[in-house]
Amino acid sequence: MEIAYVLVKSQVAHEMDVMSELLKIDNVKEARGTFGVYDIFVKVEANSSKELEDTITKNIRKLKHVISTTTLS
């Protein structure tokens, strides 16, 4: 099992929209609002590093209103 934490910066006033969409992604296990530079803290779990990478690059980063992400793994 591979685990990564993703810090998400979203457009102002769209934090809840992004969080709602994040929670619909299969490998996203948790999403919480934060204060500061990043808006949302996301826990992602996948069976392989490739699946983890695909979830982040093909799903999370492409969500509407996501400005940037930083991945901690």
JSON list of N, CA and C in Angstrom, two decimals:
[
{"chain": "A", "resi": 1, "resn": "MET", "atom": "N", "xyz": [0.85, -1.18, 0.00]},
{"chain": "A", "resi": 1, "resn": "MET", "atom": "CA", "xyz": [0.00, 0.00, 0.00]},
{"chain": "A", "resi": 1, "resn": "MET", "atom": "C", "xyz": [0.89, 1.24, 0.00]},
{"chain": "A", "resi": 2, "resn": "GLU", "atom": "N", "xyz": [0.64, 2.13, -0.91]},
{"chain": "A", "resi": 2, "resn": "GLU", "atom": "CA", "xyz": [1.37, 3.40, -1.01]},
{"chain": "A", "resi": 2, "resn": "GLU", "atom": "C", "xyz": [0.47, 4.51, -0.45]},
{"chain": "A", "resi": 3, "resn": "ILE", "atom": "N", "xyz": [1.08, 5.42, 0.30]},
{"chain": "A", "resi": 3, "resn": "ILE", "atom": "CA", "xyz": [0.33, 6.54, 0.89]},
{"chain": "A", "resi": 3, "resn": "ILE", "atom": "C", "xyz": [1.06, 7.83, 0.58]},
{"chain": "A", "resi": 4, "resn": "ALA", "atom": "N", "xyz": [0.29, 8.85, 0.23]},
{"chain": "A", "resi": 4, "resn": "ALA", "atom": "CA", "xyz": [0.85, 10.19, 0.04]},
{"chain": "A", "resi": 4, "resn": "ALA", "atom": "C", "xyz": [-0.12, 11.21, 0.62]},
{"chain": "A", "resi": 5, "resn": "TYR", "atom": "N", "xyz": [0.42, 12.33, 1.00]},
{"chain": "A", "resi": 5, "resn": "TYR", "atom": "CA", "xyz": [-0.38, 13.45, 1.48]},
{"chain": "A", "resi": 5, "resn": "TYR", "atom": "C", "xyz": [-0.21, 14.57, 0.48]},
{"chain": "A", "resi": 6, "resn": "VAL", "atom": "N", "xyz": [-1.32, 15.17, 0.08]},
{"chain": "A", "resi": 6, "resn": "VAL", "atom": "CA", "xyz": [-1.29, 16.21, -0.94]},
{"chain": "A", "resi": 6, "resn": "VAL", "atom": "C", "xyz": [-1.84, 17.50, -0.34]},
{"chain": "A", "resi": 7, "resn": "LEU", "atom": "N", "xyz": [-1.08, 18.57, -0.48]},
{"chain": "A", "resi": 7, "resn": "LEU", "atom": "CA", "xyz": [-1.51, 19.89, -0.05]},
{"chain": "A", "resi": 7, "resn": "LEU", "atom": "C", "xyz": [-2.07, 20.59, -1.29]},
{"chain": "A", "resi": 8, "resn": "VAL", "atom": "N", "xyz": [-3.30, 21.03, -1.21]},
{"chain": "A", "resi": 8, "resn": "VAL", "atom": "CA", "xyz": [-3.99, 21.60, -2.37]},
{"chain": "A", "resi": 8, "resn": "VAL", "atom": "C", "xyz": [-4.28, 23.08, -2.14]},
{"chain": "A", "resi": 9, "resn": "LYS", "atom": "N", "xyz": [-3.96, 23.88, -3.14]},
{"chain": "A", "resi": 9, "resn": "LYS", "atom": "CA", "xyz": [-4.31, 25.30, -3.13]},
{"chain": "A", "resi": 9, "resn": "LYS", "atom": "C", "xyz": [-5.43, 25.47, -4.16]},
{"chain": "A", "resi": 10, "resn": "SER", "atom": "N", "xyz": [-6.54, 26.06, -3.74]},
{"chain": "A", "resi": 10, "resn": "SER", "atom": "CA", "xyz": [-7.67, 26.24, -4.64]},
{"chain": "A", "resi": 10, "resn": "SER", "atom": "C", "xyz": [-8.00, 27.72, -4.82]},
{"chain": "A", "resi": 11, "resn": "GLN", "atom": "N", "xyz": [-8.83, 27.98, -5.79]},
{"chain": "A", "resi": 11, "resn": "GLN", "atom": "CA", "xyz": [-9.27, 29.35, -6.02]},
{"chain": "A", "resi": 11, "resn": "GLN", "atom": "C", "xyz": [-10.12, 29.80, -4.84]},
{"chain": "A", "resi": 12, "resn": "VAL", "atom": "N", "xyz": [-10.02, 31.06, -4.51]},
{"chain": "A", "resi": 12, "resn": "VAL", "atom": "CA", "xyz": [-10.75, 31.64, -3.39]},
{"chain": "A", "resi": 12, "resn": "VAL", "atom": "C", "xyz": [-12.25, 31.39, -3.57]},
{"chain": "A", "resi": 13, "resn": "ALA", "atom": "N", "xyz": [-12.89, 31.00, -2.49]},
{"chain": "A", "resi": 13, "resn": "ALA", "atom": "CA", "xyz": [-14.33, 30.75, -2.41]},
{"chain": "A", "resi": 13, "resn": "ALA", "atom": "C", "xyz": [-14.76, 29.43, -3.07]},
{"chain": "A", "resi": 14, "resn": "HIS", "atom": "N", "xyz": [-13.82, 28.62, -3.51]},
{"chain": "A", "resi": 14, "resn": "HIS", "atom": "CA", "xyz": [-14.16, 27.33, -4.12]},
{"chain": "A", "resi": 14, "resn": "HIS", "atom": "C", "xyz": [-13.59, 26.15, -3.32]},
{"chain": "A", "resi": 15, "resn": "GLU", "atom": "N", "xyz": [-13.14, 26.40, -2.12]},
{"chain": "A", "resi": 15, "resn": "GLU", "atom": "CA", "xyz": [-12.54, 25.36, -1.29]},
{"chain": "A", "resi": 15, "resn": "GLU", "atom": "C", "xyz": [-13.50, 24.19, -1.06]},
{"chain": "A", "resi": 16, "resn": "MET", "atom": "N", "xyz": [-14.73, 24.48, -0.73]},
{"chain": "A", "resi": 16, "resn": "MET", "atom": "CA", "xyz": [-15.70, 23.42, -0.45]},
{"chain": "A", "resi": 16, "resn": "MET", "atom": "C", "xyz": [-16.05, 22.64, -1.71]},
{"chain": "A", "resi": 17, "resn": "ASP", "atom": "N", "xyz": [-16.10, 23.32, -2.85]},
{"chain": "A", "resi": 17, "resn": "ASP", "atom": "CA", "xyz": [-16.36, 22.63, -4.13]},
{"chain": "A", "resi": 17, "resn": "ASP", "atom": "C", "xyz": [-15.25, 21.64, -4.42]},
{"chain": "A", "resi": 18, "resn": "VAL", "atom": "N", "xyz": [-14.01, 22.08, -4.25]},
{"chain": "A", "resi": 18, "resn": "VAL", "atom": "CA", "xyz": [-12.86, 21.22, -4.51]},
{"chain": "A", "resi": 18, "resn": "VAL", "atom": "C", "xyz": [-12.85, 20.06, -3.53]},
{"chain": "A", "resi": 19, "resn": "MET", "atom": "N", "xyz": [-13.11, 20.32, -2.26]},
{"chain": "A", "resi": 19, "resn": "MET", "atom": "CA", "xyz": [-13.11, 19.26, -1.26]},
{"chain": "A", "resi": 19, "resn": "MET", "atom": "C", "xyz": [-14.18, 18.21, -1.59]},
{"chain": "A", "resi": 20, "resn": "SER", "atom": "N", "xyz": [-15.33, 18.66, -2.00]},
{"chain": "A", "resi": 20, "resn": "SER", "atom": "CA", "xyz": [-16.40, 17.74, -2.37]},
{"chain": "A", "resi": 20, "resn": "SER", "atom": "C", "xyz": [-15.99, 16.85, -3.54]},
{"chain": "A", "resi": 21, "resn": "GLU", "atom": "N", "xyz": [-15.36, 17.43, -4.54]},
{"chain": "A", "resi": 21, "resn": "GLU", "atom": "CA", "xyz": [-14.90, 16.66, -5.70]},
{"chain": "A", "resi": 21, "resn": "GLU", "atom": "C", "xyz": [-13.75, 15.71, -5.34]},
{"chain": "A", "resi": 22, "resn": "LEU", "atom": "N", "xyz": [-12.87, 16.15, -4.46]},
{"chain": "A", "resi": 22, "resn": "LEU", "atom": "CA", "xyz": [-11.76, 15.30, -4.02]},
{"chain": "A", "resi": 22, "resn": "LEU", "atom": "C", "xyz": [-12.28, 14.02, -3.37]},
{"chain": "A", "resi": 23, "resn": "LEU", "atom": "N", "xyz": [-13.30, 14.15, -2.55]},
{"chain": "A", "resi": 23, "resn": "LEU", "atom": "CA", "xyz": [-13.83, 12.99, -1.82]},
{"chain": "A", "resi": 23, "resn": "LEU", "atom": "C", "xyz": [-14.53, 11.99, -2.73]},
{"chain": "A", "resi": 24, "resn": "LYS", "atom": "N", "xyz": [-14.79, 12.36, -3.97]},
{"chain": "A", "resi": 24, "resn": "LYS", "atom": "CA", "xyz": [-15.39, 11.44, -4.95]},
{"chain": "A", "resi": 24, "resn": "LYS", "atom": "C", "xyz": [-14.35, 10.57, -5.64]},
{"chain": "A", "resi": 25, "resn": "ILE", "atom": "N", "xyz": [-13.07, 10.92, -5.51]},
{"chain": "A", "resi": 25, "resn": "ILE", "atom": "CA", "xyz": [-11.99, 10.17, -6.15]},
{"chain": "A", "resi": 25, "resn": "ILE", "atom": "C", "xyz": [-11.70, 8.92, -5.34]},
{"chain": "A", "resi": 26, "resn": "ASP", "atom": "N", "xyz": [-11.65, 7.77, -6.02]},
{"chain": "A", "resi": 26, "resn": "ASP", "atom": "CA", "xyz": [-11.53, 6.47, -5.34]},
{"chain": "A", "resi": 26, "resn": "ASP", "atom": "C", "xyz": [-10.40, 6.38, -4.32]},
{"chain": "A", "resi": 27, "resn": "ASN", "atom": "N", "xyz": [-9.21, 6.79, -4.67]},
{"chain": "A", "resi": 27, "resn": "ASN", "atom": "CA", "xyz": [-8.07, 6.61, -3.78]},
{"chain": "A", "resi": 27, "resn": "ASN", "atom": "C", "xyz": [-7.92, 7.69, -2.72]},
{"chain": "A", "resi": 28, "resn": "VAL", "atom": "N", "xyz": [-8.77, 8.69, -2.75]},
{"chain": "A", "resi": 28, "resn": "VAL", "atom": "CA", "xyz": [-8.74, 9.74, -1.72]},
{"chain": "A", "resi": 28, "resn": "VAL", "atom": "C", "xyz": [-9.47, 9.22, -0.49]},
{"chain": "A", "resi": 29, "resn": "LYS", "atom": "N", "xyz": [-8.74, 9.11, 0.61]},
{"chain": "A", "resi": 29, "resn": "LYS", "atom": "CA", "xyz": [-9.30, 8.56, 1.84]},
{"chain": "A", "resi": 29, "resn": "LYS", "atom": "C", "xyz": [-9.76, 9.63, 2.81]},
{"chain": "A", "resi": 30, "resn": "GLU", "atom": "N", "xyz": [-9.20, 10.84, 2.67]},
{"chain": "A", "resi": 30, "resn": "GLU", "atom": "CA", "xyz": [-9.53, 11.91, 3.61]},
{"chain": "A", "resi": 30, "resn": "GLU", "atom": "C", "xyz": [-9.19, 13.25, 2.98]},
{"chain": "A", "resi": 31, "resn": "ALA", "atom": "N", "xyz": [-10.00, 14.25, 3.24]},
{"chain": "A", "resi": 31, "resn": "ALA", "atom": "CA", "xyz": [-9.73, 15.62, 2.79]},
{"chain": "A", "resi": 31, "resn": "ALA", "atom": "C", "xyz": [-10.23, 16.56, 3.88]},
{"chain": "A", "resi": 32, "resn": "ARG", "atom": "N", "xyz": [-9.35, 17.47, 4.31]},
{"chain": "A", "resi": 32, "resn": "ARG", "atom": "CA", "xyz": [-9.69, 18.40, 5.39]},
{"chain": "A", "resi": 32, "resn": "ARG", "atom": "C", "xyz": [-9.25, 19.81, 5.01]},
{"chain": "A", "resi": 33, "resn": "GLY", "atom": "N", "xyz": [-10.05, 20.77, 5.39]},
{"chain": "A", "resi": 33, "resn": "GLY", "atom": "CA", "xyz": [-9.71, 22.16, 5.17]},
{"chain": "A", "resi": 33, "resn": "GLY", "atom": "C", "xyz": [-8.59, 22.59, 6.11]},
{"chain": "A", "resi": 34, "resn": "THR", "atom": "N", "xyz": [-7.75, 23.51, 5.65]},
{"chain": "A", "resi": 34, "resn": "THR", "atom": "CA", "xyz": [-6.65, 24.02, 6.46]},
{"chain": "A", "resi": 34, "resn": "THR", "atom": "C", "xyz": [-6.63, 25.54, 6.39]},
{"chain": "A", "resi": 35, "resn": "PHE", "atom": "N", "xyz": [-5.77, 26.14, 7.19]},
{"chain": "A", "resi": 35, "resn": "PHE", "atom": "CA", "xyz": [-5.56, 27.57, 7.16]},
{"chain": "A", "resi": 35, "resn": "PHE", "atom": "C", "xyz": [-4.12, 27.82, 6.75]},
{"chain": "A", "resi": 36, "resn": "GLY", "atom": "N", "xyz": [-3.89, 28.87, 6.01]},
{"chain": "A", "resi": 36, "resn": "GLY", "atom": "CA", "xyz": [-2.52, 29.19, 5.61]},
{"chain": "A", "resi": 36, "resn": "GLY", "atom": "C", "xyz": [-2.35, 29.16, 4.10]},
{"chain": "A", "resi": 37, "resn": "VAL", "atom": "N", "xyz": [-1.16, 28.80, 3.67]},
{"chain": "A", "resi": 37, "resn": "VAL", "atom": "CA", "xyz": [-0.82, 28.80, 2.24]},
{"chain": "A", "resi": 37, "resn": "VAL", "atom": "C", "xyz": [-1.68, 27.81, 1.46]},
{"chain": "A", "resi": 38, "resn": "TYR", "atom": "N", "xyz": [-1.93, 26.64, 2.04]},
{"chain": "A", "resi": 38, "resn": "TYR", "atom": "CA", "xyz": [-2.72, 25.61, 1.38]},
{"chain": "A", "resi": 38, "resn": "TYR", "atom": "C", "xyz": [-4.13, 25.60, 1.96]},
{"chain": "A", "resi": 39, "resn": "ASP", "atom": "N", "xyz": [-5.08, 25.17, 1.14]},
{"chain": "A", "resi": 39, "resn": "ASP", "atom": "CA", "xyz": [-6.48, 25.19, 1.54]},
{"chain": "A", "resi": 39, "resn": "ASP", "atom": "C", "xyz": [-7.01, 23.83, 2.00]},
{"chain": "A", "resi": 40, "resn": "ILE", "atom": "N", "xyz": [-6.44, 22.76, 1.42]},
{"chain": "A", "resi": 40, "resn": "ILE", "atom": "CA", "xyz": [-6.95, 21.42, 1.70]},
{"chain": "A", "resi": 40, "resn": "ILE", "atom": "C", "xyz": [-5.79, 20.44, 1.87]},
{"chain": "A", "resi": 41, "resn": "PHE", "atom": "N", "xyz": [-5.92, 19.58, 2.87]},
{"chain": "A", "resi": 41, "resn": "PHE", "atom": "CA", "xyz": [-4.95, 18.52, 3.15]},
{"chain": "A", "resi": 41, "resn": "PHE", "atom": "C", "xyz": [-5.63, 17.21, 2.76]},
{"chain": "A", "resi": 42, "resn": "VAL", "atom": "N", "xyz": [-4.99, 16.43, 1.88]},
{"chain": "A", "resi": 42, "resn": "VAL", "atom": "CA", "xyz": [-5.61, 15.23, 1.33]},
{"chain": "A", "resi": 42, "resn": "VAL", "atom": "C", "xyz": [-4.74, 14.00, 1.60]},
{"chain": "A", "resi": 43, "resn": "LYS", "atom": "N", "xyz": [-5.36, 12.93, 2.05]},
{"chain": "A", "resi": 43, "resn": "LYS", "atom": "CA", "xyz": [-4.66, 11.65, 2.21]},
{"chain": "A", "resi": 43, "resn": "LYS", "atom": "C", "xyz": [-5.07, 10.75, 1.05]},
{"chain": "A", "resi": 44, "resn": "VAL", "atom": "N", "xyz": [-4.07, 10.23, 0.34]},
{"chain": "A", "resi": 44, "resn": "VAL", "atom": "CA", "xyz": [-4.31, 9.37, -0.82]},
{"chain": "A", "resi": 44, "resn": "VAL", "atom": "C", "xyz": [-3.65, 8.02, -0.55]},
{"chain": "A", "resi": 45, "resn": "GLU", "atom": "N", "xyz": [-4.39, 6.94, -0.78]},
{"chain": "A", "resi": 45, "resn": "GLU", "atom": "CA", "xyz": [-3.86, 5.59, -0.64]},
{"chain": "A", "resi": 45, "resn": "GLU", "atom": "C", "xyz": [-4.09, 4.84, -1.95]},
{"chain": "A", "resi": 46, "resn": "ALA", "atom": "N", "xyz": [-3.07, 4.10, -2.40]},
{"chain": "A", "resi": 46, "resn": "ALA", "atom": "CA", "xyz": [-3.19, 3.33, -3.63]},
{"chain": "A", "resi": 46, "resn": "ALA", "atom": "C", "xyz": [-2.39, 2.04, -3.50]},
{"chain": "A", "resi": 47, "resn": "ASN", "atom": "N", "xyz": [-2.64, 1.11, -4.40]},
{"chain": "A", "resi": 47, "resn": "ASN", "atom": "CA", "xyz": [-1.97, -0.19, -4.37]},
{"chain": "A", "resi": 47, "resn": "ASN", "atom": "C", "xyz": [-0.53, -0.13, -4.88]},
{"chain": "A", "resi": 48, "resn": "SER", "atom": "N", "xyz": [-0.22, 0.87, -5.70]},
{"chain": "A", "resi": 48, "resn": "SER", "atom": "CA", "xyz": [1.13, 0.98, -6.26]},
{"chain": "A", "resi": 48, "resn": "SER", "atom": "C", "xyz": [1.52, 2.45, -6.39]},
{"chain": "A", "resi": 49, "resn": "SER", "atom": "N", "xyz": [2.80, 2.69, -6.56]},
{"chain": "A", "resi": 49, "resn": "SER", "atom": "CA", "xyz": [3.25, 4.07, -6.74]},
{"chain": "A", "resi": 49, "resn": "SER", "atom": "C", "xyz": [2.73, 4.65, -8.05]},
{"chain": "A", "resi": 50, "resn": "LYS", "atom": "N", "xyz": [2.57, 3.82, -9.08]},
{"chain": "A", "resi": 50, "resn": "LYS", "atom": "CA", "xyz": [2.02, 4.28, -10.37]},
{"chain": "A", "resi": 50, "resn": "LYS", "atom": "C", "xyz": [0.56, 4.71, -10.20]},
{"chain": "A", "resi": 51, "resn": "GLU", "atom": "N", "xyz": [-0.21, 3.92, -9.47]},
{"chain": "A", "resi": 51, "resn": "GLU", "atom": "CA", "xyz": [-1.62, 4.26, -9.22]},
{"chain": "A", "resi": 51, "resn": "GLU", "atom": "C", "xyz": [-1.71, 5.54, -8.39]},
{"chain": "A", "resi": 52, "resn": "LEU", "atom": "N", "xyz": [-0.83, 5.69, -7.44]},
{"chain": "A", "resi": 52, "resn": "LEU", "atom": "CA", "xyz": [-0.78, 6.89, -6.61]},
{"chain": "A", "resi": 52, "resn": "LEU", "atom": "C", "xyz": [-0.47, 8.11, -7.48]},
{"chain": "A", "resi": 53, "resn": "GLU", "atom": "N", "xyz": [0.55, 7.98, -8.32]},
{"chain": "A", "resi": 53, "resn": "GLU", "atom": "CA", "xyz": [0.93, 9.06, -9.22]},
{"chain": "A", "resi": 53, "resn": "GLU", "atom": "C", "xyz": [-0.21, 9.43, -10.17]},
{"chain": "A", "resi": 54, "resn": "ASP", "atom": "N", "xyz": [-0.88, 8.44, -10.72]},
{"chain": "A", "resi": 54, "resn": "ASP", "atom": "CA", "xyz": [-2.00, 8.69, -11.63]},
{"chain": "A", "resi": 54, "resn": "ASP", "atom": "C", "xyz": [-3.15, 9.41, -10.93]},
{"chain": "A", "resi": 55, "resn": "THR", "atom": "N", "xyz": [-3.43, 9.01, -9.70]},
{"chain": "A", "resi": 55, "resn": "THR", "atom": "CA", "xyz": [-4.51, 9.66, -8.94]},
{"chain": "A", "resi": 55, "resn": "THR", "atom": "C", "xyz": [-4.21, 11.14, -8.75]},
{"chain": "A", "resi": 56, "resn": "ILE", "atom": "N", "xyz": [-2.98, 11.43, -8.42]},
{"chain": "A", "resi": 56, "resn": "ILE", "atom": "CA", "xyz": [-2.60, 12.83, -8.17]},
{"chain": "A", "resi": 56, "resn": "ILE", "atom": "C", "xyz": [-2.55, 13.63, -9.47]},
{"chain": "A", "resi": 57, "resn": "THR", "atom": "N", "xyz": [-1.86, 13.10, -10.48]},
{"chain": "A", "resi": 57, "resn": "THR", "atom": "CA", "xyz": [-1.65, 13.88, -11.71]},
{"chain": "A", "resi": 57, "resn": "THR", "atom": "C", "xyz": [-2.86, 13.91, -12.64]},
{"chain": "A", "resi": 58, "resn": "LYS", "atom": "N", "xyz": [-3.60, 12.81, -12.69]},
{"chain": "A", "resi": 58, "resn": "LYS", "atom": "CA", "xyz": [-4.72, 12.73, -13.64]},
{"chain": "A", "resi": 58, "resn": "LYS", "atom": "C", "xyz": [-6.07, 13.07, -13.03]},
{"chain": "A", "resi": 59, "resn": "ASN", "atom": "N", "xyz": [-6.16, 13.05, -11.71]},
{"chain": "A", "resi": 59, "resn": "ASN", "atom": "CA", "xyz": [-7.44, 13.34, -11.07]},
{"chain": "A", "resi": 59, "resn": "ASN", "atom": "C", "xyz": [-7.40, 14.61, -10.22]},
{"chain": "A", "resi": 60, "resn": "ILE", "atom": "N", "xyz": [-6.55, 14.63, -9.21]},
{"chain": "A", "resi": 60, "resn": "ILE", "atom": "CA", "xyz": [-6.54, 15.76, -8.28]},
{"chain": "A", "resi": 60, "resn": "ILE", "atom": "C", "xyz": [-6.11, 17.05, -8.97]},
{"chain": "A", "resi": 61, "resn": "ARG", "atom": "N", "xyz": [-5.00, 17.02, -9.68]},
{"chain": "A", "resi": 61, "resn": "ARG", "atom": "CA", "xyz": [-4.48, 18.24, -10.30]},
{"chain": "A", "resi": 61, "resn": "ARG", "atom": "C", "xyz": [-5.38, 18.79, -11.40]},
{"chain": "A", "resi": 62, "resn": "LYS", "atom": "N", "xyz": [-6.23, 17.95, -11.96]},
{"chain": "A", "resi": 62, "resn": "LYS", "atom": "CA", "xyz": [-7.09, 18.39, -13.06]},
{"chain": "A", "resi": 62, "resn": "LYS", "atom": "C", "xyz": [-8.47, 18.85, -12.62]},
{"chain": "A", "resi": 63, "resn": "LEU", "atom": "N", "xyz": [-8.73, 18.82, -11.32]},
{"chain": "A", "resi": 63, "resn": "LEU", "atom": "CA", "xyz": [-10.02, 19.29, -10.83]},
{"chain": "A", "resi": 63, "resn": "LEU", "atom": "C", "xyz": [-10.18, 20.78, -11.09]},
{"chain": "A", "resi": 64, "resn": "LYS", "atom": "N", "xyz": [-11.38, 21.15, -11.43]},
{"chain": "A", "resi": 64, "resn": "LYS", "atom": "CA", "xyz": [-11.70, 22.56, -11.62]},
{"chain": "A", "resi": 64, "resn": "LYS", "atom": "C", "xyz": [-11.45, 23.31, -10.31]},
{"chain": "A", "resi": 65, "resn": "HIS", "atom": "N", "xyz": [-10.86, 24.47, -10.39]},
{"chain": "A", "resi": 65, "resn": "HIS", "atom": "CA", "xyz": [-10.57, 25.36, -9.27]},
{"chain": "A", "resi": 65, "resn": "HIS", "atom": "C", "xyz": [-9.33, 24.99, -8.47]},
{"chain": "A", "resi": 66, "resn": "VAL", "atom": "N", "xyz": [-8.62, 23.92, -8.86]},
{"chain": "A", "resi": 66, "resn": "VAL", "atom": "CA", "xyz": [-7.34, 23.60, -8.20]},
{"chain": "A", "resi": 66, "resn": "VAL", "atom": "C", "xyz": [-6.26, 24.43, -8.87]},
{"chain": "A", "resi": 67, "resn": "ILE", "atom": "N", "xyz": [-5.55, 25.21, -8.06]},
{"chain": "A", "resi": 67, "resn": "ILE", "atom": "CA", "xyz": [-4.46, 26.07, -8.57]},
{"chain": "A", "resi": 67, "resn": "ILE", "atom": "C", "xyz": [-3.15, 25.30, -8.58]},
{"chain": "A", "resi": 68, "resn": "SER", "atom": "N", "xyz": [-2.83, 24.64, -7.45]},
{"chain": "A", "resi": 68, "resn": "SER", "atom": "CA", "xyz": [-1.58, 23.90, -7.36]},
{"chain": "A", "resi": 68, "resn": "SER", "atom": "C", "xyz": [-1.67, 22.83, -6.29]},
{"chain": "A", "resi": 69, "resn": "THR", "atom": "N", "xyz": [-0.71, 21.88, -6.37]},
{"chain": "A", "resi": 69, "resn": "THR", "atom": "CA", "xyz": [-0.61, 20.84, -5.35]},
{"chain": "A", "resi": 69, "resn": "THR", "atom": "C", "xyz": [0.84, 20.64, -4.97]},
{"chain": "A", "resi": 70, "resn": "THR", "atom": "N", "xyz": [1.05, 20.16, -3.76]},
{"chain": "A", "resi": 70, "resn": "THR", "atom": "CA", "xyz": [2.37, 19.75, -3.29]},
{"chain": "A", "resi": 70, "resn": "THR", "atom": "C", "xyz": [2.17, 18.38, -2.66]},
{"chain": "A", "resi": 71, "resn": "THR", "atom": "N", "xyz": [2.95, 17.41, -3.13]},
{"chain": "A", "resi": 71, "resn": "THR", "atom": "CA", "xyz": [2.80, 16.04, -2.65]},
{"chain": "A", "resi": 71, "resn": "THR", "atom": "C", "xyz": [3.91, 15.69, -1.67]},
{"chain": "A", "resi": 72, "resn": "LEU", "atom": "N", "xyz": [3.49, 15.09, -0.54]},
{"chain": "A", "resi": 72, "resn": "LEU", "atom": "CA", "xyz": [4.42, 14.62, 0.48]},
{"chain": "A", "resi": 72, "resn": "LEU", "atom": "C", "xyz": [4.26, 13.10, 0.53]},
{"chain": "A", "resi": 73, "resn": "SER", "atom": "N", "xyz": [5.33, 12.39, 0.27]},
{"chain": "A", "resi": 73, "resn": "SER", "atom": "CA", "xyz": [5.20, 10.92, 0.32]},
{"chain": "A", "resi": 73, "resn": "SER", "atom": "C", "xyz": [6.41, 10.31, 0.98]}
]
